[in-house]
PDB file of C-alpha atoms (C1' of nucleotides) in Angstrom:
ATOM      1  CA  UNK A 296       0.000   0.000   0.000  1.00 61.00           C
ATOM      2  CA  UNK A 297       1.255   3.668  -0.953  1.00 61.00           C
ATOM      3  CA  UNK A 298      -1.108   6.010   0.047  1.00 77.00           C
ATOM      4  CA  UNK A 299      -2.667   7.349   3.510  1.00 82.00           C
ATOM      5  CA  UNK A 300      -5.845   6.361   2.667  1.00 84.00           C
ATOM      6  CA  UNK A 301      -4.829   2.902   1.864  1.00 88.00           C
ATOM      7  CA  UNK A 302      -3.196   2.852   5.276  1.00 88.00           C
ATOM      8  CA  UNK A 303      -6.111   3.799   6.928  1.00 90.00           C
ATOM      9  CA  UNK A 304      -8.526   1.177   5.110  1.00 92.00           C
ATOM     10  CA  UNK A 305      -5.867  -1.321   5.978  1.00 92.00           C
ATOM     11  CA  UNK A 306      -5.704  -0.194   9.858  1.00 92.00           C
ATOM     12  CA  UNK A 307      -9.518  -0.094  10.257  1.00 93.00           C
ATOM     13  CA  UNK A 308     -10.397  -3.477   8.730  1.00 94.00           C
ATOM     14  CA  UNK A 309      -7.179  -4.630  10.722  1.00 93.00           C
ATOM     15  CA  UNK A 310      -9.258  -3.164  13.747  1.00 93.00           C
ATOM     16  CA  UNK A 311     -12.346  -5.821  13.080  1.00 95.00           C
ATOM     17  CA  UNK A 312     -12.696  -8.129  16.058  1.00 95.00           C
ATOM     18  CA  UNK A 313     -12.934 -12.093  15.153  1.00 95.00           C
ATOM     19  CA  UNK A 314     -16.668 -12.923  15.645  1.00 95.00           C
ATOM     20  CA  UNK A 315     -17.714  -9.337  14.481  1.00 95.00           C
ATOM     21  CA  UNK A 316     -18.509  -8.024  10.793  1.00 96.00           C
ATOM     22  CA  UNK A 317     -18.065  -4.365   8.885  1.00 96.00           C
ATOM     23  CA  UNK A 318     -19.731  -2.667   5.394  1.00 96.00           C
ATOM     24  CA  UNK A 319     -17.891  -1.069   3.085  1.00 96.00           C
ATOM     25  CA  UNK A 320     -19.518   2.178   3.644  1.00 93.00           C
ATOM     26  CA  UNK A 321     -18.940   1.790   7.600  1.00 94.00           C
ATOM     27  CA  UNK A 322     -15.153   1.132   7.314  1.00 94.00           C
ATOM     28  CA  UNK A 323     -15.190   4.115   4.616  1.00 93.00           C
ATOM     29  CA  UNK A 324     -16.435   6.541   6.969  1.00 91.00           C
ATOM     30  CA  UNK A 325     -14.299   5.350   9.104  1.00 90.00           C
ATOM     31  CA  UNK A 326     -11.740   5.455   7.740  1.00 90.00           C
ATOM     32  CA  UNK A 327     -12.059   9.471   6.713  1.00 85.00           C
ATOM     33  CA  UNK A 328     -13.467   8.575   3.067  1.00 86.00           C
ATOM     34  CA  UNK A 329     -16.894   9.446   3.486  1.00 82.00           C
ATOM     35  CA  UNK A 330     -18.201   8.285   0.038  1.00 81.00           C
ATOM     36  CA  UNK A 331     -15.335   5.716  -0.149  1.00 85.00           C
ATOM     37  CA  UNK A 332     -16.954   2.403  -0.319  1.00 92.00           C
ATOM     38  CA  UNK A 333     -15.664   1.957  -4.107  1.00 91.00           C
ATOM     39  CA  UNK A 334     -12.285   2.793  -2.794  1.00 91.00           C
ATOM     40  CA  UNK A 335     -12.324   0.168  -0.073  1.00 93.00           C
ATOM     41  CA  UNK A 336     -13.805  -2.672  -2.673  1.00 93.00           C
ATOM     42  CA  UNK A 337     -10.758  -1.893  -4.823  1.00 91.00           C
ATOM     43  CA  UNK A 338      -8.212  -1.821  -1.902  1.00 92.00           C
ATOM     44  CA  UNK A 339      -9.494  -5.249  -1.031  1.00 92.00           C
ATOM     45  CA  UNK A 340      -9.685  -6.594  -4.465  1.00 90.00           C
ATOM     46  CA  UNK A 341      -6.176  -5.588  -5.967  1.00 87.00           C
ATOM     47  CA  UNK A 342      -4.633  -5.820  -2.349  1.00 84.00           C
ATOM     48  CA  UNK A 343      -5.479  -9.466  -1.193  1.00 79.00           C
ATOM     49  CA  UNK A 344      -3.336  -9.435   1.788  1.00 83.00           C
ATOM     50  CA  UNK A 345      -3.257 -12.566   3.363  1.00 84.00           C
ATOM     51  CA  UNK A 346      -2.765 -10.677   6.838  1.00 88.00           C
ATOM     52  CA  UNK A 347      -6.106  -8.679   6.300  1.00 92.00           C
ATOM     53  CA  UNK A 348      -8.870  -9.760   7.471  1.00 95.00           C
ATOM     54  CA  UNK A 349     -11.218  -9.103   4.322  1.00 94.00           C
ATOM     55  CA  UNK A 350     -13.335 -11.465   4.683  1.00 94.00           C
ATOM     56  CA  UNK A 351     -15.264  -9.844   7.855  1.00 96.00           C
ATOM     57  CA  UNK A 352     -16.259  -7.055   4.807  1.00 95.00           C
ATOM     58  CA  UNK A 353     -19.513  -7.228   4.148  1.00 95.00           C
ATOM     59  CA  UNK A 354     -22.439  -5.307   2.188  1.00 95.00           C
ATOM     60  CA  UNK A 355     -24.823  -3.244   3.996  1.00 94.00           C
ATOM     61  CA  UNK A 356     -27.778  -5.496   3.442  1.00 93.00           C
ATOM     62  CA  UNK A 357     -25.766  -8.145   4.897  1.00 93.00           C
ATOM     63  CA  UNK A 358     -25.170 -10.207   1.829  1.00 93.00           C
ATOM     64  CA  UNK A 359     -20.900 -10.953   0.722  1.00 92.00           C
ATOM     65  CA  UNK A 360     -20.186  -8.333  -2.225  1.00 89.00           C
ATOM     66  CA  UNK A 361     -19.205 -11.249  -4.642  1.00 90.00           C
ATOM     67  CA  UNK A 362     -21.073 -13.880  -6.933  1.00 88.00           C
ATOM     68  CA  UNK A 363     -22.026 -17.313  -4.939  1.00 87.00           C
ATOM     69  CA  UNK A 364     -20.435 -18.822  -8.014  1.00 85.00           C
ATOM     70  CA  UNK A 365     -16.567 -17.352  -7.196  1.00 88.00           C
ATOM     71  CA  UNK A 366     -14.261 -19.267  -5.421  1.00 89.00           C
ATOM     72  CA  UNK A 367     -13.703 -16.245  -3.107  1.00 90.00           C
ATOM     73  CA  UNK A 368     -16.929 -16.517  -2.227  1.00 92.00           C
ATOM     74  CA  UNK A 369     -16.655 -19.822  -0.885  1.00 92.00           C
ATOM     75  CA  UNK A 370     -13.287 -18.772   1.377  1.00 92.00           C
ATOM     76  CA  UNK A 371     -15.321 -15.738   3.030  1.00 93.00           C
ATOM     77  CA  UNK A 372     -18.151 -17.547   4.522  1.00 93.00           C
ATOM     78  CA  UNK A 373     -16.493 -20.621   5.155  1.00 94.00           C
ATOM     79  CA  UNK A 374     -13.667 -18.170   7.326  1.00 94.00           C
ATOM     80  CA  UNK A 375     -16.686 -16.494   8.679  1.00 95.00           C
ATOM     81  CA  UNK A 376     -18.616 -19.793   9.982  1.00 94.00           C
ATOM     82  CA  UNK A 377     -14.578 -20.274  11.564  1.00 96.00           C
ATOM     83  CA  UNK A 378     -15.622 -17.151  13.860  1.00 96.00           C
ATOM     84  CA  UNK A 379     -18.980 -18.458  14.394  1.00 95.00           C
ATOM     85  CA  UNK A 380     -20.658 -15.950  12.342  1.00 95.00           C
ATOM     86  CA  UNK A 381     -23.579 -18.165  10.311  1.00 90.00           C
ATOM     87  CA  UNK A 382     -25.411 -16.759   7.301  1.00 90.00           C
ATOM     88  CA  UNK A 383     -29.161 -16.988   7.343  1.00 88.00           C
ATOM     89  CA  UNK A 384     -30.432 -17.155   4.100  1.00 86.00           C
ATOM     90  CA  UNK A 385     -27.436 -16.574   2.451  1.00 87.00           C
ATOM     91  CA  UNK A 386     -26.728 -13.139   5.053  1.00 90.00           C
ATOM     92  CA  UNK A 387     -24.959 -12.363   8.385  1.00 93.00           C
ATOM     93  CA  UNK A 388     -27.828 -10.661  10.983  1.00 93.00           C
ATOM     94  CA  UNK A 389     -26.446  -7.455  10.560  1.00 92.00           C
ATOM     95  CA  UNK A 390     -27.995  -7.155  14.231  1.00 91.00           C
ATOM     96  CA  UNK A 391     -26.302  -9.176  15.839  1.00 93.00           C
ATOM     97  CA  UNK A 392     -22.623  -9.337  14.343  1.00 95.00           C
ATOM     98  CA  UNK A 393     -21.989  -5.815  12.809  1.00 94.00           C
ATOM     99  CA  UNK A 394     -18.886  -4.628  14.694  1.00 95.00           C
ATOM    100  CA  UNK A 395     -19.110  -1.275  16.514  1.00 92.00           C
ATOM    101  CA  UNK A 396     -16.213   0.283  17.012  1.00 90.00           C
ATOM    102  CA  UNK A 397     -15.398   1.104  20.542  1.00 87.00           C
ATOM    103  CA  UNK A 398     -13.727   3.967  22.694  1.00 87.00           C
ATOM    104  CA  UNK A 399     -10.596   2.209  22.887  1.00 87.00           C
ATOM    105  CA  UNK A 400     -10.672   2.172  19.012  1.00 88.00           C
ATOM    106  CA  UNK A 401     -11.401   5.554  18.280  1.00 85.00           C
ATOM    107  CA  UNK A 402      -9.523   7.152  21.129  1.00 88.00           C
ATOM    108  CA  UNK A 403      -6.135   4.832  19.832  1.00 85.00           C
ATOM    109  CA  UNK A 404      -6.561   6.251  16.444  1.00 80.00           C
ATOM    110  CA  UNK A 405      -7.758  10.031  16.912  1.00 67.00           C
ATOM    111  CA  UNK A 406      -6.778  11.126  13.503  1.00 68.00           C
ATOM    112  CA  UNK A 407      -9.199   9.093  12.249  1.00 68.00           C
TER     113      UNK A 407
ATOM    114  C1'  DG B  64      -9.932  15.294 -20.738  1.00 68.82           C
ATOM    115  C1'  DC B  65     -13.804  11.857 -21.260  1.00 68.82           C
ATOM    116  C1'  DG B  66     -16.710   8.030 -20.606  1.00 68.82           C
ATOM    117  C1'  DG B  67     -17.405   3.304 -18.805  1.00 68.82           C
ATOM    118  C1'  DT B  68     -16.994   0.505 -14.740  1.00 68.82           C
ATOM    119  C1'  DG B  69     -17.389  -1.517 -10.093  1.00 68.82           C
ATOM    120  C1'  DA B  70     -16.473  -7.084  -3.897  1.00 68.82           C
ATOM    121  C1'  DC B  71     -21.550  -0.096  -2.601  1.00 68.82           C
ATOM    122  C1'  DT B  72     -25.737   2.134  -0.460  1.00 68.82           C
ATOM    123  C1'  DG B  73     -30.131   3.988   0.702  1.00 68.82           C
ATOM    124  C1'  DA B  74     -34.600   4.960  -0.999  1.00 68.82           C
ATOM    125  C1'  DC B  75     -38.538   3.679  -3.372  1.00 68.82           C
ATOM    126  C1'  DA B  76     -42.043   0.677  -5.967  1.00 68.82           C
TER     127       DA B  76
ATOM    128  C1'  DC C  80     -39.985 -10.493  -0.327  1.00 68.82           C
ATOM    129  C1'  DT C  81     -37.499  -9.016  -5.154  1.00 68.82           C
ATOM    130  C1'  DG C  82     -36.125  -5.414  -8.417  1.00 68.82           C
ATOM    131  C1'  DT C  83     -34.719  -0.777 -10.036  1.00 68.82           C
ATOM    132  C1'  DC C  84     -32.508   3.839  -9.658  1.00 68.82           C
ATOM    133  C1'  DA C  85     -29.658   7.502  -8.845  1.00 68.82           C
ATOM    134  C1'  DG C  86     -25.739   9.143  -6.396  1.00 68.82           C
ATOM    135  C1'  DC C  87     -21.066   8.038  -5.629  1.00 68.82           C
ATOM    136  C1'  DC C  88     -15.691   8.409  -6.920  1.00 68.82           C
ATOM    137  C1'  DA C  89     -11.003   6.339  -8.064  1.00 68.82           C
ATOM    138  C1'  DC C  90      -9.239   3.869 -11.787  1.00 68.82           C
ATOM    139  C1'  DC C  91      -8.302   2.663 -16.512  1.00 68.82           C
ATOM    140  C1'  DG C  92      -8.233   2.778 -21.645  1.00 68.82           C
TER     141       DG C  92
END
DNA sequence: GCGGTGACTGACA
DNA sequence: CTGTCAGCCACCG
C-alpha cells in the first residue's frame, strides 16, 4: 500500500474483532473517506493481503459483495462460519454481528 | 480530458 | 420479499 488512505482502510479493517462483521460504507467513513466504499472494494480486491482480514467485509444489506459462483466466495463464509458468524439465508444478521467500534478504538486512532 | 466501470448504499415501488 | 434507480468516486483505456 502507498497512500494514507490505503493505510487507513488497511488499519480499520485490521481493527475488526474475530466474531464481528463491517460494510464497506462503515469502514469508509471510518476510515475518513466518506463516500469511499468503491475505494475500499478496490483496496481489497487488488490488495489481497493474506494478513487482512477481508473477509469480515460485508455489504450493507448483509449479503458478501461477490457472486455465490466465485471461489472467493466460498473462502469468506467458510472463514466467517470459523468465527462463528452463520449466514441466514445466504446473510450475516447485521444485528447481531456488525462490529461497533469502541472507545478504545477511536480514542487509539484520533486522527481518524 | 472523457466516458465506462465496479467485492456499494439507501430509498422507493 | 425481489427489483430498479440515482448518487457516488477512483481507476483505466
Amino acid at each position: 500500500m502507498n497512500s494514507a488512505q490505503e493505510q487507513r482502510i488497511s488499519v480499520c479493517i485490521s481493527a475488526i474483532p474475530s466474531g464481528k462483521v463491517a460494510s464497506y460504507g462503515q469502514i469508509a467513513s471510518l476510515a475518513g473517506l466518506r463516500r469511499g466504499h468503491r475505494q475500499v472494494a478496490r483496496f481489497i480486491r487488488t490488495q489481497q493481503d493474506p494478513d487482512l482480514p477481508w473477509h469480515r467485509l460485508i455489504r450493507a444489506d448483509g449479503k458478501p459483495g461477490l457472486p455465490e459462483d466465485s471461489r472467493t466466495y466460498h473462502t469468506q463464509i467458510s472463514r466467517l462460519k470459523a468465527e462463528g458468524i452463520l449466514l441466514h439465508k445466504g446473510r450475516v444478521d447485521m444485528q447481531r454481528f456488525q462490529w461497533q467500534p469502541d472507545l478504545d478504538f477511536i480514542l487509539f486512532h484520533p486522527e481518524l
